[in-house]
Amino acid sequence: MPAAAIWAGLVHVLTAAGVIPAFLALIATADGDFAEAFVWLGIAFIIDGVDGPLARHFGTKKHAARFCGERLDLIIDYITYVVVPAFMIYKADLVPEDYKGVAAGLILLTSLYHFSDTESKTEDGFFVGFPAVWNVVVFYLFAIPAPPTIALALIVVLAALTFVPFKWIHPVRVQAFRPVTFVAMAVWAVTAIVVTAQGFPGSAVAQALLAATGLYAVAISFLRTTNKNATL
């Protein structure tokens, strides 16, 4: 077997390996250890971040064409971005007890439409409709606690925004304000690691940093949505 095919195949293995931390995150959630679950989700996120560039570098579409890396990636993303957070909602006391199943089901169902949307991205890299990043949403609900009714309302609104053509920033693909975005990403990542290590909820400083970086992302998304031009 040519070396190129071997390397391309190994990239597919790396992508598929993301299901392991996803499964471990489910186990941690079942045990009520939500901080550990987010650690496993973080590992899955790192795998998700590096497999794409590696796939392009080693030419998986050419040298390992039988298996679709993009399809593999979508399957893993649905588990880590949707299934695990929905299970967290069901297991934790984030929303009213009587509505845990409703909230989890809403997350699971609406996210399917995002993952099957053939027009889910703009040419300049923004998502169209809420991009089902429920892992981030649930992390915020743990780090910055909200009354259960407010948390439920947030979930309902974001689920509905799946079908609204609001443009949501992709932190890597969007070129507009990229240096500032990368700084915001770095601040968010460090803060999230600290909060996870120290335990939920986050400190006042951590909550302020998470809120600021989140508002920055929403502001850029709002600017792109209201801008009539094709790109910023």
PDB file of C-alpha atoms in Angstrom, residues 14-25 35-51 73 76-77 80-81 135 193 196:
ATOM      1  CA  LEU A  14      -7.969  10.239  13.903  1.00  0.00           C
ATOM      2  CA  THR A  15     -11.326  11.739  12.886  1.00  0.00           C
ATOM      3  CA  ALA A  16     -13.184   8.587  13.917  1.00  0.00           C
ATOM      4  CA  ALA A  17     -11.280   8.494  17.225  1.00  0.00           C
ATOM      5  CA  GLY A  18     -13.266  11.545  18.299  1.00  0.00           C
ATOM      6  CA  VAL A  19     -16.099   9.177  19.189  1.00  0.00           C
ATOM      7  CA  ILE A  20     -14.057   7.813  22.119  1.00  0.00           C
ATOM      8  CA  PRO A  21     -13.868  11.048  24.169  1.00  0.00           C
ATOM      9  CA  ALA A  22     -17.506  11.654  23.175  1.00  0.00           C
ATOM     10  CA  PHE A  23     -18.469   8.300  24.704  1.00  0.00           C
ATOM     11  CA  LEU A  24     -16.393   9.014  27.810  1.00  0.00           C
ATOM     12  CA  ALA A  25     -18.153  12.380  28.112  1.00  0.00           C
ATOM     13  CA  ALA A  35     -16.484  18.957  34.717  1.00  0.00           C
ATOM     14  CA  GLU A  36     -14.908  15.692  33.550  1.00  0.00           C
ATOM     15  CA  ALA A  37     -17.444  15.507  30.736  1.00  0.00           C
ATOM     16  CA  PHE A  38     -16.303  18.907  29.491  1.00  0.00           C
ATOM     17  CA  VAL A  39     -12.674  17.754  29.636  1.00  0.00           C
ATOM     18  CA  TRP A  40     -13.544  14.897  27.283  1.00  0.00           C
ATOM     19  CA  LEU A  41     -15.507  17.268  25.064  1.00  0.00           C
ATOM     20  CA  GLY A  42     -12.444  19.510  24.976  1.00  0.00           C
ATOM     21  CA  ILE A  43     -10.301  16.613  23.768  1.00  0.00           C
ATOM     22  CA  ALA A  44     -12.890  15.827  21.090  1.00  0.00           C
ATOM     23  CA  PHE A  45     -12.841  19.494  20.088  1.00  0.00           C
ATOM     24  CA  ILE A  46      -9.048  19.410  19.662  1.00  0.00           C
ATOM     25  CA  ILE A  47      -9.329  16.338  17.432  1.00  0.00           C
ATOM     26  CA  ASP A  48     -12.034  18.108  15.441  1.00  0.00           C
ATOM     27  CA  GLY A  49      -9.777  21.130  15.043  1.00  0.00           C
ATOM     28  CA  VAL A  50      -6.700  19.318  13.724  1.00  0.00           C
ATOM     29  CA  ASP A  51      -8.180  16.587  11.539  1.00  0.00           C
ATOM     30  CA  ASP A  73     -16.746  14.532  11.027  1.00  0.00           C
ATOM     31  CA  ILE A  76     -18.790  12.890  15.556  1.00  0.00           C
ATOM     32  CA  ASP A  77     -19.843  16.543  15.725  1.00  0.00           C
ATOM     33  CA  THR A  80     -20.167  15.940  20.803  1.00  0.00           C
ATOM     34  CA  TYR A  81     -22.014  19.165  19.957  1.00  0.00           C
ATOM     35  CA  ASN A 135     -21.703  22.173  23.990  1.00  0.00           C
ATOM     36  CA  ILE A 193     -10.021  25.579  31.084  1.00  0.00           C
ATOM     37  CA  THR A 196     -13.463  23.539  34.353  1.00  0.00           C
TER      38      THR A 196
END
